[in-house]
Amino acid sequence: MIAGENSMIWNERYECMSRDEMKEVQGERLREMIERVYYNVPFYRKKMQDLGIEPSDVRGIDDLDKLPFTTKQDLRDNYPFGLFAVPKSEVVRVHASSGTTGDPTVVGYTRKDIGTWSEVVARTLSACGVSRDDVIQVAYGYGLFTGGLGVHYGSERIGATVVPISGGNTKKQIKLLKDFETTVLACTPSYSLYISEVLEEMNIDPKDLPLRVGIFGAEPWTNSMRKEIEEKLKIKAFDIYGLSEIIGPGVACECEHQTGLHIIEDHFIPEVVDKDTLKPLGYEENGELVFTTVTKEALPLIRYRTKDLTILHPDKCSCGRTSVRMDKVTGRTDDMLIIRGVNIFPSQIESILLEMGETKPHYMLIVDRINNLDTLEVWIEINEEYFSDEIKKLQSLSMKIKHTIESTLGVSVKVKLVEPKTIQRSEGKAQRVIDKRKK
Ligand SMILES: [Zn+2]
C-alpha cells in the first residue's frame, strides 16, 4: 500500500493481522531466533544452560518466561561486540549510546537489520499521517545516536523529502522550516519547545509556517507537555518510542487516535514485568517494559529490560491496527526519585506545573541531602507578565505552587521562581533533575 493514499497503514498484513495469527508469527520467529542466539552468542548459551533450557524447549511465545533477561549492564560487560550474533564482516553499521559513566552501549546492524529498521520507522511515520507528500526535517542528532539516521532511513522509505539537518543551530532550523516548507518536525519534545521560543523571539507566527506534525521522542514527556507544544507550534504532536538496544526509533508509535503507542510486534515482542520481582504481569497492569527482538540479525536481544514503566492494551484500535498498544512512557525505574521514602517521578511535577498555567514548561528539580534529610527544590520559570508583578504576588504564586505539589505528592518542597530563560535549554535530551545525593 502506498502511504498517503486513502490509508495510512504502511504494512496492512502485519499491522492488522488477527491476534492468533500474530502469535503464530511471533512464535515462529522466536524459535528461529533462539536457535540462532544459542549457537552464535556464548553469553546467551551459558545463560540458557545455567537455567537448564535448550532451544527445543521454546515452542512459542508462551515459553518466553522461561528465558533469561538481558540488561544494559550485560551489554556493557560485553563491550563492544561481545553480544553480536554474526561475524563482524556482516555488520554494516554500529551506533552507540552515550554512557555518562564507563563504556557506552554499542549496537550493530546487518544490511537486513538496516532494512528492518527502515520498515518499522516507515510504519510509525505512516501512523502519524506522514507520507511521500511531506517534507520532514530531522532535527534528532545524527551520529552514534540512533535518532537521526533511524528516522532518516524510514522517511526515505516512505518517499518523504528528508531534510537531514541534525540537532542544534536553531535559527537555521527555523530558516529551513520556512524556506523548505517543512511539514513534519522530528526531534526531542524539549527541543521543539526551544524552537518555539526562538520563533517567538524572531517574531515568526507558527501559524504562518506549513508545519503540521511533530514526531517527538527519545525522552519521557507528559500529555500536559504535548498540549503545551501543540499550542505553541500549532501542530499535532505524536509520541514515537524506541531505544537503541532494540533498534532505535521505530519500536512503537501513536496513530491518529493517540490512545497509546502501537508496538511493532512482529519484530519486537513486548512483555510487562514487575520491576522488583520480574514476574510477568498481564495486560492492563503497570510494570517494566521488556522486549525480545525476534528478527534482528546482528544484535538479537532476549527479554531486554528497558526500565521504562508502562501498561499494555490488547484491544483493537479504531485505526484498524490490531497490535498491542503501550501507554505513553512518563517514568523510568531509574528516573524515580525517592524523597524521604516517597516515590516521585519528575513527570508528576511536570503535569502539576503545566496544568497550573502560570508557569513556563521549563523546570529543574534539585535533590539534596541536608543534615541527613532529603530535600527537593523545584525551579520553575514563570511567564513574563507575572515576573514584572510585585513581590507579594510572586510570593503568593510560589506558595500556591508549593501547596499544590505538596498536597498532590505528599512531600515537602521548596519552590524557586526564576526569570524566563534562566533554565538551560536543550537541543537534545533535556536534563531536568540534579540529584546531589549521588555525588
Ligand atoms: Zn491506532
Short mmCIF file of C-alpha atoms and ligand atoms in Angstrom, two decimals:
data_model
loop_
_atom_site.label_atom_id
_atom_site.label_comp_id
_atom_site.label_asym_id
_atom_site.label_seq_id
_atom_site.Cartn_x
_atom_site.Cartn_y
_atom_site.Cartn_z
CA MET A 1 0.00 0.00 0.00
CA ILE A 2 1.31 3.44 -0.81
CA ALA A 3 1.16 5.67 2.22
CA GLY A 4 -0.51 8.97 1.51
CA GLU A 5 -3.29 7.34 -0.47
CA ASN A 6 -6.57 6.67 1.29
CA SER A 7 -4.97 4.63 4.06
CA MET A 8 -2.15 5.48 6.38
CA ILE A 9 -1.35 1.89 7.27
CA TRP A 10 2.04 1.08 5.77
CA ASN A 11 2.01 -2.71 6.10
CA GLU A 12 -1.54 -3.91 6.43
CA ARG A 13 -0.63 -7.59 6.51
CA TYR A 14 1.42 -7.29 9.69
CA GLU A 15 -0.26 -4.30 11.30
CA CYS A 16 -3.81 -5.62 11.02
CA MET A 17 -3.49 -9.40 11.39
CA SER A 18 -5.59 -11.26 13.95
CA ARG A 19 -4.14 -11.77 17.43
CA ASP A 20 -3.92 -15.53 16.82
CA GLU A 21 -2.08 -15.06 13.57
CA MET A 22 0.31 -12.61 15.27
CA LYS A 23 1.02 -15.13 17.99
CA GLU A 24 1.90 -17.68 15.32
CA VAL A 25 4.25 -15.29 13.53
CA GLN A 26 5.92 -14.30 16.80
CA GLY A 27 6.30 -17.91 17.93
CA GLU A 28 7.89 -18.98 14.68
CA ARG A 29 10.29 -16.04 14.67
CA LEU A 30 11.12 -16.58 18.34
CA ARG A 31 12.03 -20.25 17.82
CA GLU A 32 14.27 -19.34 14.93
CA MET A 33 15.91 -16.51 16.90
CA ILE A 34 16.59 -18.63 20.00
CA GLU A 35 18.26 -21.28 17.85
CA ARG A 36 20.47 -18.62 16.25
CA VAL A 37 21.37 -16.97 19.51
CA TYR A 38 22.11 -20.26 21.30
CA TYR A 39 24.66 -21.35 18.74
CA ASN A 40 26.21 -17.94 17.99
CA VAL A 41 26.30 -15.98 21.26
CA PRO A 42 28.27 -17.71 24.05
CA PHE A 43 26.77 -15.29 26.62
CA TYR A 44 23.23 -16.48 25.89
CA ARG A 45 24.21 -20.14 25.52
CA LYS A 46 25.69 -20.03 29.01
CA LYS A 47 22.68 -18.20 30.45
CA MET A 48 20.33 -20.78 28.95
CA GLN A 49 22.47 -23.68 30.10
CA ASP A 50 22.52 -22.24 33.63
CA LEU A 51 18.71 -22.24 33.54
CA GLY A 52 18.70 -25.77 32.13
CA ILE A 53 16.96 -24.88 28.86
CA GLU A 54 17.71 -25.77 25.28
CA PRO A 55 16.38 -24.18 22.09
CA SER A 56 13.90 -27.05 21.67
CA ASP A 57 12.24 -26.03 24.96
CA VAL A 58 11.00 -22.84 23.31
CA ARG A 59 8.00 -23.77 21.18
CA GLY A 60 6.12 -20.48 21.11
CA ILE A 61 5.68 -17.18 22.86
CA ASP A 62 4.06 -18.86 25.88
CA ASP A 63 7.57 -20.13 26.64
CA LEU A 64 9.03 -16.60 26.75
CA ASP A 65 9.02 -16.55 30.54
CA LYS A 66 11.44 -19.50 30.67
CA LEU A 67 14.10 -17.35 29.03
CA PRO A 68 16.71 -15.20 30.77
CA PHE A 69 16.56 -11.40 30.95
CA THR A 70 19.12 -9.07 29.39
CA THR A 71 20.15 -5.75 30.95
CA LYS A 72 22.10 -2.71 29.86
CA GLN A 73 24.86 -3.90 32.17
CA ASP A 74 25.12 -7.13 30.13
CA LEU A 75 25.78 -5.03 27.03
CA ARG A 76 28.42 -3.03 28.91
CA ASP A 77 30.07 -6.17 30.28
CA ASN A 78 30.39 -7.46 26.73
CA TYR A 79 31.66 -4.17 25.30
CA PRO A 80 31.99 -3.57 22.43
CA PHE A 81 30.87 -6.50 20.23
CA GLY A 82 30.56 -9.44 22.64
CA LEU A 83 26.82 -10.00 22.14
CA PHE A 84 26.87 -9.81 18.33
CA ALA A 85 25.44 -12.94 16.73
CA VAL A 86 27.13 -12.52 13.34
CA PRO A 87 30.77 -12.16 12.23
CA LYS A 88 31.92 -8.55 12.05
CA SER A 89 32.12 -8.78 8.27
CA GLU A 90 28.31 -8.97 8.25
CA VAL A 91 27.90 -5.79 10.30
CA VAL A 92 27.35 -2.75 8.10
CA ARG A 93 26.82 -0.16 10.84
CA VAL A 94 27.26 0.44 14.56
CA HIS A 95 25.65 3.00 16.84
CA ALA A 96 26.36 3.68 20.49
CA SER A 97 24.58 5.35 23.36
CA SER A 98 26.44 7.93 25.36
CA GLY A 99 27.23 6.40 28.70
CA THR A 100 27.60 9.08 31.35
CA THR A 101 29.88 6.72 33.20
CA GLY A 102 32.03 3.91 31.84
CA ASP A 103 31.75 2.34 28.40
CA PRO A 104 28.97 3.27 26.00
CA THR A 105 26.45 0.65 24.90
CA VAL A 106 27.27 -0.48 21.37
CA VAL A 107 24.67 -1.83 18.95
CA GLY A 108 25.20 -3.27 15.46
CA TYR A 109 23.18 -3.81 12.28
CA THR A 110 23.50 -6.15 9.29
CA ARG A 111 22.27 -4.98 5.91
CA LYS A 112 19.00 -6.78 6.60
CA ASP A 113 18.70 -5.07 10.00
CA ILE A 114 19.00 -1.67 8.35
CA GLY A 115 16.15 -2.73 6.03
CA THR A 116 14.05 -3.84 9.01
CA TRP A 117 14.74 -0.54 10.75
CA SER A 118 13.60 1.47 7.72
CA GLU A 119 10.46 -0.66 7.53
CA VAL A 120 9.49 -0.17 11.19
CA VAL A 121 10.13 3.58 11.07
CA ALA A 122 8.10 3.78 7.84
CA ARG A 123 5.20 2.12 9.66
CA THR A 124 5.43 4.50 12.61
CA LEU A 125 5.67 7.64 10.47
CA SER A 126 2.69 6.49 8.39
CA ALA A 127 0.71 6.01 11.62
CA CYS A 128 1.33 9.70 12.35
CA GLY A 129 -0.03 10.61 8.93
CA VAL A 130 3.33 11.30 7.29
CA SER A 131 3.51 10.45 3.60
CA ARG A 132 5.57 10.93 0.47
CA ASP A 133 3.98 14.36 0.12
CA ASP A 134 5.67 15.59 3.29
CA VAL A 135 8.92 17.43 3.89
CA ILE A 136 10.40 16.07 7.11
CA GLN A 137 13.05 18.00 8.98
CA VAL A 138 15.08 15.54 11.05
CA ALA A 139 16.41 17.53 13.99
CA TYR A 140 17.42 14.48 16.02
CA GLY A 141 21.18 14.19 16.36
CA TYR A 142 22.99 12.38 13.54
CA GLY A 143 25.94 10.28 14.57
CA LEU A 144 26.40 7.48 17.07
CA PHE A 145 22.92 8.30 18.47
CA THR A 146 20.25 6.30 16.61
CA GLY A 147 17.67 9.12 16.42
CA GLY A 148 18.81 10.99 13.32
CA LEU A 149 19.75 8.17 10.96
CA GLY A 150 16.88 5.98 12.17
CA VAL A 151 14.16 8.49 11.30
CA HIS A 152 16.09 9.45 8.16
CA TYR A 153 16.03 5.99 6.55
CA GLY A 154 12.38 5.40 7.45
CA SER A 155 11.39 8.76 5.96
CA GLU A 156 13.20 7.93 2.74
CA ARG A 157 11.45 4.56 2.66
CA ILE A 158 8.04 6.21 2.58
CA GLY A 159 9.29 8.64 -0.02
CA ALA A 160 9.07 11.84 2.02
CA THR A 161 11.54 14.64 1.32
CA VAL A 162 14.14 14.43 4.07
CA VAL A 163 15.99 17.46 5.43
CA PRO A 164 18.87 15.92 7.46
CA ILE A 165 19.73 19.00 9.49
CA SER A 166 20.51 17.14 12.78
CA GLY A 167 20.11 18.85 16.17
CA GLY A 168 21.09 22.39 17.15
CA ASN A 169 21.63 25.52 15.07
CA THR A 170 18.14 26.70 15.89
CA LYS A 171 18.00 29.83 13.71
CA LYS A 172 18.95 27.73 10.71
CA GLN A 173 16.30 25.18 11.66
CA ILE A 174 13.75 27.98 11.53
CA LYS A 175 15.04 29.31 8.23
CA LEU A 176 14.65 25.86 6.68
CA LEU A 177 11.24 25.32 8.27
CA LYS A 178 10.21 28.38 6.30
CA ASP A 179 12.20 28.13 3.07
CA PHE A 180 11.81 24.37 2.52
CA GLU A 181 8.15 24.46 3.61
CA THR A 182 8.76 21.72 6.15
CA THR A 183 5.56 19.95 7.17
CA VAL A 184 6.96 17.48 9.72
CA LEU A 185 9.45 18.17 12.51
CA ALA A 186 11.22 15.24 14.18
CA CYS A 187 13.18 15.96 17.38
CA THR A 188 13.01 15.67 21.16
CA PRO A 189 9.94 17.32 22.74
CA SER A 190 12.16 19.63 24.77
CA TYR A 191 13.95 20.83 21.65
CA SER A 192 10.63 21.57 19.93
CA LEU A 193 9.79 23.90 22.84
CA TYR A 194 13.10 25.68 22.42
CA ILE A 195 12.40 26.10 18.69
CA SER A 196 9.03 27.64 19.58
CA GLU A 197 10.76 30.13 21.88
CA VAL A 198 13.22 31.19 19.21
CA LEU A 199 10.33 31.57 16.74
CA GLU A 200 8.74 33.96 19.20
CA GLU A 201 11.96 35.93 19.58
CA MET A 202 12.21 36.20 15.79
CA ASN A 203 8.59 37.37 15.66
CA ILE A 204 7.52 34.49 13.46
CA ASP A 205 3.99 33.25 13.97
CA PRO A 206 3.95 29.42 13.74
CA LYS A 207 0.57 29.77 12.01
CA ASP A 208 2.43 31.17 9.01
CA LEU A 209 4.56 28.02 8.70
CA PRO A 210 3.33 24.93 6.78
CA LEU A 211 4.46 22.77 9.73
CA ARG A 212 1.62 20.43 10.76
CA VAL A 213 3.06 17.37 12.52
CA GLY A 214 5.70 16.77 15.21
CA ILE A 215 7.34 13.37 15.72
CA PHE A 216 8.74 13.59 19.22
CA GLY A 217 10.61 11.01 21.27
CA ALA A 218 13.89 10.00 22.92
CA GLU A 219 12.80 11.36 26.32
CA PRO A 220 9.73 10.87 28.53
CA TRP A 221 7.10 13.63 28.19
CA THR A 222 3.63 14.09 29.59
CA ASN A 223 0.31 14.84 27.90
CA SER A 224 0.37 18.28 29.52
CA MET A 225 3.64 18.90 27.70
CA ARG A 226 2.01 17.69 24.48
CA LYS A 227 -0.76 20.28 24.90
CA GLU A 228 1.80 23.00 25.51
CA ILE A 229 3.82 22.08 22.38
CA GLU A 230 0.72 21.78 20.20
CA GLU A 231 -0.47 25.22 21.25
CA LYS A 232 2.89 26.85 20.84
CA LEU A 233 3.77 25.35 17.45
CA LYS A 234 0.22 24.98 16.09
CA ILE A 235 0.80 21.35 15.15
CA LYS A 236 -0.33 17.87 16.12
CA ALA A 237 2.34 16.22 18.28
CA PHE A 238 2.92 12.44 18.17
CA ASP A 239 4.92 10.28 20.53
CA ILE A 240 7.40 7.90 18.90
CA TYR A 241 9.15 5.33 21.07
CA GLY A 242 12.38 3.47 20.64
CA LEU A 243 15.70 2.66 22.16
CA SER A 244 19.00 1.82 20.53
CA GLU A 245 19.28 -1.61 22.17
CA ILE A 246 16.04 -2.72 20.50
CA ILE A 247 16.68 -0.98 17.13
CA GLY A 248 16.44 2.81 17.67
CA PRO A 249 13.33 4.87 16.87
CA GLY A 250 10.51 2.80 15.37
CA VAL A 251 9.70 0.36 18.17
CA ALA A 252 6.25 1.90 18.75
CA CYS A 253 4.28 4.98 17.81
CA GLU A 254 0.92 6.67 18.24
CA CYS A 255 -1.69 6.63 15.49
CA GLU A 256 -4.15 9.47 14.81
CA HIS A 257 -6.33 8.35 17.75
CA GLN A 258 -3.49 8.72 20.27
CA THR A 259 -4.76 6.06 22.64
CA GLY A 260 -1.35 4.60 23.40
CA LEU A 261 1.53 3.63 21.12
CA HIS A 262 1.18 0.74 18.66
CA ILE A 263 4.06 -1.67 19.16
CA ILE A 264 5.64 -3.19 16.04
CA GLU A 265 5.01 -6.60 17.50
CA ASP A 266 6.06 -8.88 14.68
CA HIS A 267 9.62 -7.62 15.25
CA PHE A 268 9.64 -6.73 18.94
CA ILE A 269 7.68 -8.93 21.34
CA PRO A 270 6.63 -6.87 24.37
CA GLU A 271 6.11 -8.06 27.94
CA VAL A 272 5.46 -6.15 31.14
CA VAL A 273 7.03 -7.48 34.33
CA ASP A 274 7.01 -6.48 37.97
CA LYS A 275 10.03 -4.19 38.30
CA ASP A 276 11.16 -5.78 41.57
CA THR A 277 10.24 -9.45 41.33
CA LEU A 278 10.49 -9.61 37.49
CA LYS A 279 7.35 -11.78 37.44
CA PRO A 280 5.41 -11.37 34.17
CA LEU A 281 2.30 -9.21 34.54
CA GLY A 282 -0.85 -9.31 32.44
CA TYR A 283 -2.38 -6.78 30.10
CA GLU A 284 -3.62 -3.59 31.81
CA GLU A 285 -1.05 -3.96 34.61
CA ASN A 286 1.64 -1.38 35.24
CA GLY A 287 5.24 -2.60 35.18
CA GLU A 288 8.60 -2.56 33.45
CA LEU A 289 8.54 -2.97 29.69
CA VAL A 290 10.63 -5.83 28.30
CA PHE A 291 11.33 -6.61 24.63
CA THR A 292 12.56 -9.64 22.71
CA THR A 293 13.81 -8.72 19.25
CA VAL A 294 12.93 -11.67 17.04
CA THR A 295 14.13 -10.55 13.62
CA LYS A 296 17.36 -8.70 14.32
CA GLU A 297 20.49 -10.44 13.00
CA ALA A 298 23.49 -8.56 14.39
CA LEU A 299 22.30 -7.96 17.94
CA PRO A 300 19.27 -10.08 18.83
CA LEU A 301 18.28 -9.50 22.46
CA ILE A 302 16.25 -11.81 24.67
CA ARG A 303 13.89 -10.13 27.17
CA TYR A 304 15.72 -6.81 27.29
CA ARG A 305 14.72 -4.75 30.34
CA THR A 306 14.01 -1.22 29.15
CA LYS A 307 13.50 0.30 32.64
CA ASP A 308 10.51 2.15 31.15
CA LEU A 309 7.25 1.80 33.05
CA THR A 310 4.03 1.28 31.10
CA ILE A 311 0.79 -0.69 30.64
CA LEU A 312 -0.08 -2.86 27.61
CA HIS A 313 -3.54 -2.81 25.99
CA PRO A 314 -4.52 -5.64 23.62
CA ASP A 315 -7.90 -4.38 22.37
CA LYS A 316 -8.27 -3.36 18.74
CA CYS A 317 -7.78 0.32 17.96
CA SER A 318 -10.25 2.29 15.85
CA CYS A 319 -7.48 2.92 13.30
CA GLY A 320 -7.71 -0.73 12.26
CA ARG A 321 -4.37 -1.82 13.64
CA THR A 322 -4.54 -4.91 15.85
CA SER A 323 -1.15 -4.54 17.53
CA VAL A 324 -0.83 -4.21 21.29
CA ARG A 325 -0.61 -0.59 22.45
CA MET A 326 1.57 0.69 25.27
CA ASP A 327 0.80 3.72 27.42
CA LYS A 328 2.90 6.78 26.87
CA VAL A 329 6.02 6.31 28.98
CA THR A 330 6.21 9.06 31.57
CA GLY A 331 8.54 7.36 34.00
CA ARG A 332 11.57 5.11 34.09
CA THR A 333 12.57 2.96 37.02
CA ASP A 334 15.85 4.86 37.17
CA ASP A 335 14.15 8.30 36.94
CA MET A 336 12.21 7.65 40.08
CA LEU A 337 13.27 9.88 42.95
CA ILE A 338 12.85 8.65 46.46
CA ILE A 339 12.43 11.68 48.69
CA ARG A 340 12.07 10.82 52.36
CA GLY A 341 10.65 7.47 51.40
CA VAL A 342 8.12 8.86 48.91
CA ASN A 343 8.40 7.73 45.27
CA ILE A 344 8.21 10.65 42.84
CA PHE A 345 8.55 10.81 39.08
CA PRO A 346 9.64 14.11 37.50
CA SER A 347 6.68 13.73 35.10
CA GLN A 348 4.24 14.13 38.02
CA ILE A 349 5.72 17.51 38.85
CA GLU A 350 5.74 18.45 35.15
CA SER A 351 1.99 17.76 34.92
CA ILE A 352 1.22 19.79 38.02
CA LEU A 353 3.27 22.78 36.86
CA LEU A 354 1.87 22.82 33.34
CA GLU A 355 -1.72 22.43 34.42
CA MET A 356 -1.48 25.45 36.70
CA GLY A 357 -0.91 27.61 33.64
CA GLU A 358 1.08 30.40 35.28
CA THR A 359 4.45 28.90 34.58
CA LYS A 360 6.54 28.01 31.55
CA PRO A 361 7.28 24.41 30.58
CA HIS A 362 10.86 24.82 31.79
CA TYR A 363 11.74 23.44 35.18
CA MET A 364 14.53 21.83 37.14
CA LEU A 365 14.39 19.56 40.16
CA ILE A 366 17.25 19.77 42.62
CA VAL A 367 17.51 16.99 45.14
CA ASP A 368 19.96 17.10 48.02
CA ARG A 369 20.51 15.70 51.46
CA ILE A 370 20.97 18.29 54.18
CA ASN A 371 21.53 17.17 57.79
CA ASN A 372 20.61 13.63 56.74
CA LEU A 373 17.28 14.81 55.40
CA ASP A 374 16.31 14.66 51.71
CA THR A 375 15.32 17.99 50.22
CA LEU A 376 13.55 18.74 46.95
CA GLU A 377 13.77 22.12 45.34
CA VAL A 378 11.71 22.97 42.25
CA TRP A 379 12.99 25.71 39.99
CA ILE A 380 10.39 26.97 37.61
CA GLU A 381 10.26 29.71 35.03
CA ILE A 382 7.22 31.91 35.19
CA ASN A 383 5.55 33.83 32.43
CA GLU A 384 6.87 37.33 31.76
CA GLU A 385 3.68 39.07 32.85
CA TYR A 386 3.96 37.53 36.32
CA PHE A 387 7.60 38.33 36.68
CA SER A 388 7.01 42.06 36.45
CA ASP A 389 4.48 41.78 39.26
CA GLU A 390 5.15 42.96 42.75
CA ILE A 391 6.97 40.74 45.22
CA LYS A 392 3.81 39.97 47.15
CA LYS A 393 2.10 38.47 44.11
CA LEU A 394 5.17 36.40 43.31
CA GLN A 395 5.26 35.12 46.87
CA SER A 396 1.66 34.06 46.71
CA LEU A 397 2.21 32.30 43.38
CA SER A 398 5.18 30.47 44.81
CA MET A 399 3.09 29.42 47.84
CA LYS A 400 0.31 28.23 45.56
CA ILE A 401 2.72 26.04 43.56
CA LYS A 402 4.26 24.72 46.78
CA HIS A 403 0.88 23.75 48.24
CA THR A 404 -0.32 22.12 45.04
CA ILE A 405 2.80 19.96 44.73
CA GLU A 406 2.83 19.10 48.42
CA SER A 407 -0.82 18.11 48.56
CA THR A 408 -0.55 16.02 45.38
CA LEU A 409 2.73 14.26 46.13
CA GLY A 410 2.79 14.24 49.90
CA VAL A 411 6.30 15.55 50.25
CA SER A 412 7.52 19.00 51.23
CA VAL A 413 9.22 21.10 48.57
CA LYS A 414 10.93 24.43 48.24
CA VAL A 415 9.80 26.42 45.20
CA LYS A 416 12.03 28.92 43.48
CA LEU A 417 10.54 31.10 40.76
CA VAL A 418 13.12 32.12 38.20
CA GLU A 419 13.14 34.62 35.36
CA PRO A 420 12.15 33.44 31.89
CA LYS A 421 15.08 31.82 30.01
CA THR A 422 17.16 31.15 33.13
CA ILE A 423 16.99 27.37 32.87
CA GLN A 424 19.31 25.91 30.29
CA ARG A 425 17.62 24.87 27.03
CA SER A 426 18.36 21.55 25.44
CA GLU A 427 18.93 20.76 21.79
CA GLY A 428 18.68 17.06 22.52
CA LYS A 429 17.55 15.27 25.63
CA ALA A 430 16.66 17.63 28.45
CA GLN A 431 18.22 17.23 31.86
CA ARG A 432 15.60 18.08 34.44
CA VAL A 433 16.93 16.56 37.61
CA ILE A 434 20.11 17.27 39.56
CA ASP A 435 20.47 14.74 42.32
CA LYS A 436 23.29 15.96 44.53
CA ARG A 437 22.92 12.90 46.76
CA LYS A 438 24.54 10.80 44.03
CA LYS A 439 27.93 12.52 44.28
ZN ZN B 1 -4.49 3.06 16.34
#
